Short mmCIF file of C-alpha atoms in Angstrom, two decimals:
data_model
loop_
_atom_site.label_atom_id
_atom_site.label_comp_id
_atom_site.label_asym_id
_atom_site.label_seq_id
_atom_site.Cartn_x
_atom_site.Cartn_y
_atom_site.Cartn_z
CA MET A 1 0.01 0.01 0.05
CA THR A 2 1.19 3.58 -0.76
CA GLY A 3 1.32 6.19 1.86
CA PRO A 4 -1.72 8.38 2.77
CA GLY A 5 -2.87 10.88 0.24
CA PRO A 6 -6.07 12.82 -0.23
CA ASP A 7 -6.86 10.80 -3.46
CA ALA A 8 -6.86 7.55 -1.63
CA GLY A 9 -9.66 8.40 0.64
CA PRO A 10 -10.16 8.72 4.41
CA PRO A 11 -8.66 6.23 6.75
CA PHE A 12 -10.08 2.71 6.37
CA PHE A 13 -11.57 2.23 9.98
CA ASP A 14 -13.22 5.70 9.85
CA VAL A 15 -14.97 4.47 6.74
CA VAL A 16 -15.90 0.96 7.80
CA LEU A 17 -17.05 1.80 11.28
CA THR A 18 -19.36 4.66 10.31
CA GLN A 19 -21.03 3.17 7.08
CA ARG A 20 -24.73 2.88 7.45
CA ALA A 21 -27.92 2.71 5.36
CA CYS A 22 -29.17 6.03 3.97
CA ARG A 23 -32.64 6.23 2.52
CA THR A 24 -33.41 9.73 1.81
CA PHE A 25 -31.09 11.86 -0.53
CA ALA A 26 -30.31 15.39 -1.39
CA ASP A 27 -30.70 16.56 -5.03
CA THR A 28 -27.00 17.05 -5.45
CA PRO A 29 -25.81 15.16 -8.41
CA VAL A 30 -23.43 12.15 -8.40
CA THR A 31 -20.83 12.31 -11.15
CA ASP A 32 -19.92 9.62 -13.59
CA ALA A 33 -16.26 9.84 -12.19
CA GLU A 34 -17.56 9.15 -8.63
CA ILE A 35 -19.53 6.09 -9.99
CA ASP A 36 -16.42 4.82 -11.81
CA THR A 37 -14.57 5.00 -8.59
CA VAL A 38 -17.22 3.19 -6.67
CA LEU A 39 -17.50 0.37 -9.22
CA ARG A 40 -13.73 0.03 -9.43
CA ALA A 41 -13.72 -0.73 -5.75
CA ALA A 42 -16.60 -3.11 -6.20
CA THR A 43 -14.81 -5.16 -8.86
CA HIS A 44 -11.93 -5.64 -6.38
CA ALA A 45 -13.89 -7.87 -4.17
CA PRO A 46 -13.06 -11.59 -4.21
CA SER A 47 -15.30 -13.89 -6.24
CA ALA A 48 -15.47 -17.66 -6.51
CA GLU A 49 -12.71 -18.80 -8.88
CA ASN A 50 -11.98 -15.10 -9.49
CA ARG A 51 -14.55 -15.19 -12.11
CA GLN A 52 -15.88 -11.67 -11.43
CA PRO A 53 -19.34 -12.54 -12.59
CA TRP A 54 -20.88 -9.05 -11.77
CA GLU A 55 -22.68 -6.78 -14.33
CA PHE A 56 -23.76 -3.30 -13.26
CA VAL A 57 -26.60 -1.27 -14.62
CA VAL A 58 -26.23 2.30 -13.62
CA VAL A 59 -29.65 3.99 -13.77
CA ARG A 60 -30.24 7.72 -14.06
CA ASP A 61 -33.22 7.62 -16.50
CA PRO A 62 -36.23 8.74 -14.25
CA ALA A 63 -38.50 6.38 -16.18
CA VAL A 64 -36.36 3.44 -15.37
CA GLN A 65 -35.78 4.56 -11.79
CA THR A 66 -39.64 5.02 -11.28
CA ALA A 67 -40.27 1.53 -12.80
CA LEU A 68 -37.79 0.01 -10.33
CA HIS A 69 -39.24 2.05 -7.45
CA ASP A 70 -42.73 0.83 -8.37
CA ILE A 71 -41.61 -2.78 -8.23
CA ALA A 72 -39.90 -2.33 -4.84
CA GLU A 73 -42.88 -0.42 -3.39
CA ALA A 74 -45.23 -2.99 -4.61
CA ALA A 75 -43.19 -5.73 -3.08
CA TRP A 76 -43.15 -3.86 0.25
CA ALA A 77 -46.75 -2.90 0.32
CA GLY A 78 -47.85 -6.28 -0.98
CA GLY A 79 -46.27 -8.36 1.79
CA GLY A 80 -42.83 -7.12 2.69
CA ARG A 81 -44.10 -4.50 5.27
CA ALA A 82 -46.65 -6.82 6.92
CA PHE A 83 -44.12 -9.46 7.28
CA SER A 84 -41.72 -6.94 8.98
CA GLU A 85 -44.33 -5.49 11.33
CA GLY A 86 -43.58 -6.93 14.71
CA ARG A 87 -40.17 -8.11 13.54
CA LEU A 88 -38.51 -4.90 12.98
CA PRO A 89 -38.02 -2.29 15.58
CA ASP A 90 -40.47 0.63 15.23
CA GLU A 91 -37.76 3.05 14.44
CA LEU A 92 -36.39 1.02 11.59
CA LEU A 93 -39.84 0.28 10.17
CA ALA A 94 -40.66 3.94 10.29
CA GLU A 95 -37.36 4.76 8.47
CA VAL A 96 -38.24 2.32 5.69
CA ASP A 97 -41.80 3.81 5.32
CA ALA A 98 -40.28 7.27 5.27
CA GLY A 99 -37.89 6.10 2.47
CA TYR A 100 -40.75 4.98 0.38
CA ALA A 101 -42.86 7.94 1.10
CA GLY A 102 -39.99 10.35 0.38
CA GLY A 103 -39.79 8.84 -3.13
CA GLY A 104 -37.72 5.65 -2.47
CA TYR A 105 -35.47 4.57 -5.24
CA ARG A 106 -36.82 7.71 -7.29
CA SER A 107 -35.23 10.12 -4.80
CA ALA A 108 -31.73 8.93 -5.35
CA PRO A 109 -29.70 10.63 -8.09
CA VAL A 110 -28.52 7.13 -9.18
CA LEU A 111 -29.33 3.49 -8.77
CA VAL A 112 -26.75 0.81 -9.30
CA VAL A 113 -28.31 -2.64 -10.02
CA VAL A 114 -25.71 -5.29 -9.27
CA CYS A 115 -26.45 -8.50 -11.22
CA ALA A 116 -24.71 -11.90 -11.66
CA ASP A 117 -23.96 -13.31 -15.12
CA VAL A 118 -24.56 -17.04 -14.43
CA GLU A 119 -22.69 -17.81 -17.70
CA ARG A 120 -19.59 -16.64 -15.91
CA CYS A 121 -20.25 -18.35 -12.42
CA LEU A 122 -22.27 -21.25 -11.00
CA PRO A 123 -25.64 -20.38 -9.49
CA ALA A 124 -24.26 -21.77 -6.21
CA THR A 125 -21.61 -19.07 -6.05
CA VAL A 126 -23.80 -16.06 -7.07
CA ALA A 127 -24.23 -14.98 -3.42
CA SER A 128 -20.55 -15.43 -2.34
CA SER A 129 -19.40 -13.37 -5.33
CA ILE A 130 -22.03 -10.60 -5.49
CA PHE A 131 -22.43 -9.60 -1.82
CA PRO A 132 -18.75 -8.86 -1.21
CA CYS A 133 -18.83 -6.80 -4.34
CA ALA A 134 -21.99 -4.85 -3.12
CA GLN A 135 -20.25 -4.26 0.18
CA ASN A 136 -17.18 -2.64 -1.42
CA LEU A 137 -19.53 -0.59 -3.42
CA LEU A 138 -21.29 0.61 -0.29
CA LEU A 139 -17.97 1.39 1.62
CA ALA A 140 -16.46 3.14 -1.45
CA ALA A 141 -19.60 5.27 -1.72
CA HIS A 142 -19.32 6.24 1.99
CA ALA A 143 -15.54 7.03 1.47
CA LEU A 144 -16.62 9.47 -1.17
CA GLY A 145 -19.42 11.04 1.10
CA LEU A 146 -22.25 9.27 -0.67
CA GLY A 147 -25.01 7.58 1.21
CA SER A 148 -26.27 4.20 0.04
CA ALA A 149 -28.25 1.19 1.02
CA LEU A 150 -28.02 -2.60 0.18
CA THR A 151 -31.54 -3.48 -0.88
CA THR A 152 -32.74 -6.87 -2.19
CA LEU A 153 -36.43 -6.40 -2.21
CA GLY A 154 -36.56 -4.87 -5.68
CA ALA A 155 -34.03 -7.35 -7.06
CA SER A 156 -35.97 -10.23 -5.59
CA ALA A 157 -38.67 -9.56 -8.17
CA GLY A 158 -36.33 -10.87 -10.76
CA PRO A 159 -38.64 -11.16 -13.86
CA GLU A 160 -39.96 -7.68 -13.39
CA VAL A 161 -36.63 -6.09 -12.88
CA ARG A 162 -35.20 -8.05 -15.78
CA ALA A 163 -38.06 -6.73 -18.09
CA VAL A 164 -37.40 -3.18 -17.02
CA LEU A 165 -33.70 -3.29 -17.56
CA GLY A 166 -33.64 -5.59 -20.62
CA LEU A 167 -31.56 -8.11 -18.90
CA PRO A 168 -31.07 -11.41 -20.73
CA GLU A 169 -32.00 -14.66 -18.96
CA HIS A 170 -28.46 -15.34 -17.88
CA VAL A 171 -28.04 -12.10 -15.95
CA TRP A 172 -29.74 -12.17 -12.55
CA PRO A 173 -30.53 -8.91 -10.66
CA GLN A 174 -29.27 -9.42 -7.06
CA VAL A 175 -29.05 -6.00 -5.40
CA VAL A 176 -30.23 -2.42 -5.93
CA VAL A 177 -28.10 0.32 -4.39
CA PRO A 178 -29.48 3.88 -4.44
CA LEU A 179 -26.65 6.45 -4.22
CA GLY A 180 -26.62 10.14 -3.47
CA ARG A 181 -25.60 12.74 -0.78
CA PRO A 182 -27.57 11.98 2.43
CA ALA A 183 -30.48 14.45 2.89
CA ARG A 184 -29.54 14.66 6.66
CA ALA A 185 -26.77 13.68 8.82
CA LEU A 186 -26.84 9.96 9.71
CA GLY A 187 -26.36 8.79 13.26
CA PRO A 188 -23.92 6.21 14.09
CA PRO A 189 -24.64 2.51 13.21
CA ARG A 190 -26.27 0.39 15.96
CA ARG A 191 -24.32 -2.75 16.66
CA GLU A 192 -23.96 -5.44 19.35
CA PRO A 193 -20.56 -5.94 20.97
CA VAL A 194 -18.28 -8.34 19.26
CA ALA A 195 -17.73 -10.30 22.39
CA ASP A 196 -21.36 -11.30 22.60
CA HIS A 197 -21.16 -13.26 19.41
CA THR A 198 -17.62 -14.57 19.42
CA HIS A 199 -16.35 -17.96 20.63
CA ARG A 200 -12.83 -19.20 21.28
CA ASP A 201 -12.09 -22.51 19.35
CA ARG A 202 -15.41 -24.06 19.92
CA TYR A 203 -19.03 -22.66 20.16
CA GLY A 204 -19.97 -21.68 23.67
CA THR A 205 -16.45 -20.90 24.97
CA ALA A 206 -16.21 -17.21 25.67
CA TRP A 207 -13.97 -15.22 23.53
CA GLU A 208 -13.02 -12.93 26.46
CA GLY A 209 -13.01 -15.32 29.16
CA ARG A 210 -9.64 -17.07 28.43
CA ARG A 211 -7.47 -14.00 27.69
CA MET B 1 -15.56 10.85 9.78
CA THR B 2 -12.78 12.09 11.71
CA GLY B 3 -9.47 13.28 10.14
CA PRO B 4 -6.66 10.88 9.20
CA GLY B 5 -4.85 9.29 12.07
CA PRO B 6 -2.46 6.35 12.30
CA ASP B 7 -5.02 4.47 14.45
CA ALA B 8 -7.64 4.68 11.83
CA GLY B 9 -5.61 2.71 9.24
CA PRO B 10 -4.42 3.40 5.86
CA PRO B 11 -6.42 5.28 3.23
CA PHE B 12 -9.60 3.43 2.26
CA PHE B 13 -8.95 3.00 -1.50
CA ASP B 14 -5.34 1.79 -0.92
CA VAL B 15 -6.90 -0.93 1.17
CA VAL B 16 -9.81 -1.86 -1.05
CA LEU B 17 -7.95 -1.88 -4.30
CA THR B 18 -5.06 -4.02 -3.03
CA GLN B 19 -6.86 -6.65 -1.01
CA ARG B 20 -6.45 -10.12 -2.45
CA ALA B 21 -6.47 -13.74 -1.38
CA CYS B 22 -3.56 -15.06 0.65
CA ARG B 23 -3.09 -18.82 0.97
CA THR B 24 0.41 -19.23 2.68
CA PHE B 25 1.26 -17.64 5.89
CA ALA B 26 4.31 -16.72 8.05
CA ASP B 27 4.54 -18.03 11.61
CA THR B 28 4.24 -14.55 13.07
CA PRO B 29 1.30 -14.53 15.51
CA VAL B 30 -1.91 -12.71 15.19
CA THR B 31 -3.04 -11.01 18.48
CA ASP B 32 -6.42 -11.03 20.13
CA ALA B 33 -6.44 -7.28 19.81
CA GLU B 34 -6.02 -7.60 16.08
CA ILE B 35 -8.80 -10.06 15.90
CA ASP B 36 -11.02 -7.81 17.88
CA THR B 37 -10.42 -5.04 15.52
CA VAL B 38 -11.07 -7.16 12.45
CA LEU B 39 -14.36 -8.50 14.05
CA ARG B 40 -15.54 -5.09 15.06
CA ALA B 41 -15.23 -4.04 11.34
CA ALA B 42 -17.06 -7.25 10.32
CA THR B 43 -19.96 -6.52 12.67
CA HIS B 44 -20.35 -3.08 11.04
CA ALA B 45 -21.57 -4.69 7.77
CA PRO B 46 -25.28 -4.15 6.99
CA SER B 47 -27.57 -7.03 7.52
CA ALA B 48 -31.19 -7.69 6.58
CA GLU B 49 -33.50 -5.89 9.13
CA ASN B 50 -30.18 -5.02 10.99
CA ARG B 51 -30.40 -8.45 12.71
CA GLN B 52 -26.65 -8.92 12.83
CA PRO B 53 -27.13 -12.73 12.65
CA TRP B 54 -23.37 -13.48 12.73
CA GLU B 55 -21.59 -15.73 15.17
CA PHE B 56 -17.73 -16.04 14.94
CA VAL B 57 -15.64 -18.88 16.11
CA VAL B 58 -12.01 -17.90 16.30
CA VAL B 59 -9.81 -21.06 16.11
CA ARG B 60 -6.27 -21.29 17.39
CA ASP B 61 -6.49 -24.70 18.79
CA PRO B 62 -4.14 -26.90 16.38
CA ALA B 63 -6.54 -29.98 16.73
CA VAL B 64 -9.49 -27.91 15.67
CA GLN B 65 -7.71 -26.17 12.85
CA THR B 66 -6.34 -29.67 11.60
CA ALA B 67 -9.91 -30.96 11.73
CA LEU B 68 -11.17 -28.10 9.68
CA HIS B 69 -8.24 -28.51 7.30
CA ASP B 70 -8.98 -32.22 6.81
CA ILE B 71 -12.58 -31.37 5.99
CA ALA B 72 -11.65 -28.83 3.36
CA GLU B 73 -8.97 -30.88 1.87
CA ALA B 74 -11.26 -33.96 1.56
CA ALA B 75 -13.85 -31.69 -0.18
CA TRP B 76 -11.13 -30.37 -2.55
CA ALA B 77 -9.64 -33.79 -3.17
CA GLY B 78 -13.00 -35.55 -3.28
CA GLY B 79 -14.37 -33.51 -6.08
CA GLY B 80 -13.58 -29.77 -5.81
CA ARG B 81 -10.28 -30.09 -7.70
CA ALA B 82 -11.65 -32.28 -10.41
CA PHE B 83 -14.49 -29.88 -10.81
CA SER B 84 -12.04 -26.89 -11.02
CA GLU B 85 -9.68 -28.44 -13.59
CA GLY B 86 -10.21 -26.85 -16.91
CA ARG B 87 -12.39 -24.25 -15.34
CA LEU B 88 -9.69 -22.37 -13.32
CA PRO B 89 -6.60 -20.85 -14.90
CA ASP B 90 -3.61 -22.94 -14.31
CA GLU B 91 -1.96 -20.36 -12.19
CA LEU B 92 -4.85 -20.19 -9.68
CA LEU B 93 -5.29 -23.97 -9.57
CA ALA B 94 -1.61 -24.27 -8.74
CA GLU B 95 -2.06 -21.58 -6.13
CA VAL B 96 -4.79 -23.44 -4.50
CA ASP B 97 -2.87 -26.80 -4.68
CA ALA B 98 0.11 -25.10 -3.10
CA GLY B 99 -2.01 -23.73 -0.39
CA TYR B 100 -3.24 -27.23 0.61
CA ALA B 101 0.24 -28.73 0.24
CA GLY B 102 1.72 -25.82 2.40
CA GLY B 103 -0.66 -26.76 5.31
CA GLY B 104 -3.84 -25.11 4.14
CA TYR B 105 -5.98 -23.98 7.08
CA ARG B 106 -3.40 -25.39 9.49
CA SER B 107 -0.74 -23.01 8.30
CA ALA B 108 -2.59 -19.94 9.32
CA PRO B 109 -2.07 -18.67 12.91
CA VAL B 110 -5.89 -18.22 13.19
CA LEU B 111 -9.00 -19.27 11.40
CA VAL B 112 -12.28 -17.29 11.70
CA VAL B 113 -15.33 -19.34 11.00
CA VAL B 114 -18.21 -16.89 10.18
CA CYS B 115 -21.63 -18.53 11.01
CA ALA B 116 -25.22 -17.38 10.68
CA ASP B 117 -27.68 -17.93 13.60
CA VAL B 118 -30.95 -18.67 11.84
CA GLU B 119 -32.89 -17.93 15.06
CA ARG B 120 -31.91 -14.33 14.46
CA CYS B 121 -32.61 -14.23 10.63
CA LEU B 122 -34.49 -15.95 7.96
CA PRO B 123 -32.66 -18.59 5.97
CA ALA B 124 -33.30 -16.46 2.87
CA THR B 125 -31.31 -13.47 4.26
CA VAL B 126 -28.25 -15.58 5.46
CA ALA B 127 -26.11 -14.70 2.37
CA SER B 128 -26.95 -11.04 2.08
CA SER B 129 -26.01 -10.64 5.86
CA ILE B 130 -22.96 -12.87 6.21
CA PHE B 131 -20.98 -12.16 2.91
CA PRO B 132 -20.89 -8.29 3.49
CA CYS B 133 -19.67 -9.14 7.00
CA ALA B 134 -17.05 -11.46 5.74
CA GLN B 135 -16.02 -8.81 3.16
CA ASN B 136 -15.50 -6.28 5.93
CA LEU B 137 -13.41 -8.85 7.80
CA LEU B 138 -11.04 -9.40 4.84
CA LEU B 139 -10.66 -5.61 4.21
CA ALA B 140 -10.02 -4.85 7.91
CA ALA B 141 -7.44 -7.70 8.13
CA HIS B 142 -5.69 -6.14 5.07
CA ALA B 143 -5.73 -2.78 6.58
CA LEU B 144 -3.79 -4.30 9.60
CA GLY B 145 -1.36 -6.05 7.20
CA LEU B 146 -2.88 -9.42 7.61
CA GLY B 147 -3.43 -11.81 4.69
CA SER B 148 -6.83 -13.66 4.52
CA ALA B 149 -8.99 -15.60 2.01
CA LEU B 150 -12.78 -15.93 1.73
CA THR B 151 -13.23 -19.80 1.63
CA THR B 152 -16.57 -21.57 1.53
CA LEU B 153 -15.47 -25.18 0.68
CA GLY B 154 -14.84 -26.07 4.24
CA ALA B 155 -18.09 -24.51 5.48
CA SER B 156 -20.10 -26.13 2.76
CA ALA B 157 -19.40 -29.39 4.57
CA GLY B 158 -21.95 -28.10 7.16
CA PRO B 159 -22.55 -31.18 9.39
CA GLU B 160 -18.88 -32.02 9.72
CA VAL B 161 -17.89 -28.41 10.51
CA ARG B 162 -20.75 -28.29 12.97
CA ALA B 163 -19.49 -31.44 14.80
CA VAL B 164 -15.91 -30.07 15.02
CA LEU B 165 -16.94 -26.74 16.44
CA GLY B 166 -19.88 -27.83 18.51
CA LEU B 167 -22.38 -25.64 16.70
CA PRO B 168 -25.94 -26.05 17.54
CA GLU B 169 -28.42 -26.83 14.77
CA HIS B 170 -29.46 -23.23 14.40
CA VAL B 171 -25.92 -21.97 13.76
CA TRP B 172 -24.89 -22.49 10.13
CA PRO B 173 -21.17 -22.36 9.15
CA GLN B 174 -20.77 -20.22 6.03
CA VAL B 175 -17.29 -18.93 5.55
CA VAL B 176 -13.84 -19.98 6.82
CA VAL B 177 -11.24 -17.15 6.82
CA PRO B 178 -7.59 -17.91 7.56
CA LEU B 179 -5.64 -15.17 8.94
CA GLY B 180 -1.93 -14.39 9.24
CA ARG B 181 0.94 -12.40 7.96
CA PRO B 182 1.50 -13.36 4.28
CA ALA B 183 4.49 -15.71 3.87
CA ARG B 184 5.46 -13.62 0.80
CA ALA B 185 4.46 -10.40 -0.94
CA LEU B 186 1.26 -10.76 -2.91
CA GLY B 187 1.00 -9.29 -6.44
CA PRO B 188 -1.75 -6.94 -7.49
CA PRO B 189 -5.28 -8.35 -7.90
CA ARG B 190 -6.27 -9.29 -11.35
CA ARG B 191 -9.44 -7.51 -12.38
CA GLU B 192 -11.32 -6.72 -15.63
CA PRO B 193 -12.05 -2.97 -16.39
CA VAL B 194 -15.30 -1.68 -15.01
CA ALA B 195 -16.47 -0.37 -18.33
CA ASP B 196 -16.52 -4.06 -19.70
CA HIS B 197 -19.29 -4.91 -17.29
CA THR B 198 -21.20 -1.64 -16.86
CA HIS B 199 -24.41 -0.55 -18.57
CA ARG B 200 -26.15 2.79 -18.71
CA ASP B 201 -29.89 2.75 -17.78
CA ARG B 202 -30.43 -0.61 -19.64
CA TYR B 203 -28.42 -3.67 -20.32
CA GLY B 204 -26.35 -3.37 -23.49
CA THR B 205 -26.04 0.43 -23.55
CA ALA B 206 -22.35 1.15 -23.08
CA TRP B 207 -21.51 3.00 -19.92
CA GLU B 208 -18.73 5.01 -21.55
CA GLY B 209 -20.35 5.62 -24.90
CA ARG B 210 -22.71 8.38 -23.77
CA ARG B 211 -20.50 10.55 -21.87
#
């Protein structure tokens, strides 16, 4: 690794420990150069057999964004929300509701749809290749000051998303990531302590107990 | 984000653009403090409904490491390698062979087994929660100068891994990550250009053509 420099972004742990979901965005544009930077980071994720099976569709066309929004909102209203009621903390449920009410995918300057080309990987390795790529994308966006969220609800409606984006049969939509400047400052991520979920050598042996 | 500081790690893009798989390790130890740092980053990944369903088993016990190595090697020798012949570039196949011959999981000072607790998430959201967490783990390790690899072959032998680690039925092993100082300097990751796999608004429209 080269030494610190302004072009190489903020310190790694400042980025990784403060990244969190953003669901409402300012109107400020996101440049093609920023998207290139974010996608370059995404393509540096590992993938099974280093096959790099990702395909990205970068959506700025309002008609396409609206179509993807409608698919996601229909999935949320048509079962997703009912399923999440009682499962999600009220605060998080309200945040998701506010995201849809505030325009959802339509309110983001850009959407990136991350797909897997199953002619370049096995169906069994789609997830282990695509989600690390998506995580790199979120972190890189945050390093540039962009908000984002990892959403799978819209992508889970595969045939409809495929029709909107003109995806061939062998390209499977997996994740939709809205990108844009956060409309307001985001609080810190809420996480449980590492020690509560870490075991030493075998499950059930406390990580901290044997130091 | 706070300003740059030595404790916050190297610049983000230096980390994300140089991370790559490491399969042979020096004997230098990895400290508990380093593992804590790496796992803290891992737990800051997003997860479906923010359920944080991860459980980590940190393995230093040589008997447990050997048992996990034997499971992975058996899966590789018993079908994984044959399957990969002709699919993998010779160079990568040789690298994986050398990793097993050099001790495989046994040669790493530490293994981290990343599991999903399906009492805290839906089976359908295991992958979208665990792989971003694993990717944060790999990046944080790299930021500390540790080599790592995202392996699923050992974890795919679920019942055997579960027996070795004493995992209850509801805790599913997903990823095994060896951690340690690289035995030798690693070359740059090999990646295809972003523009080759990026589309503007709809699949098939060149990303760069319409700038």
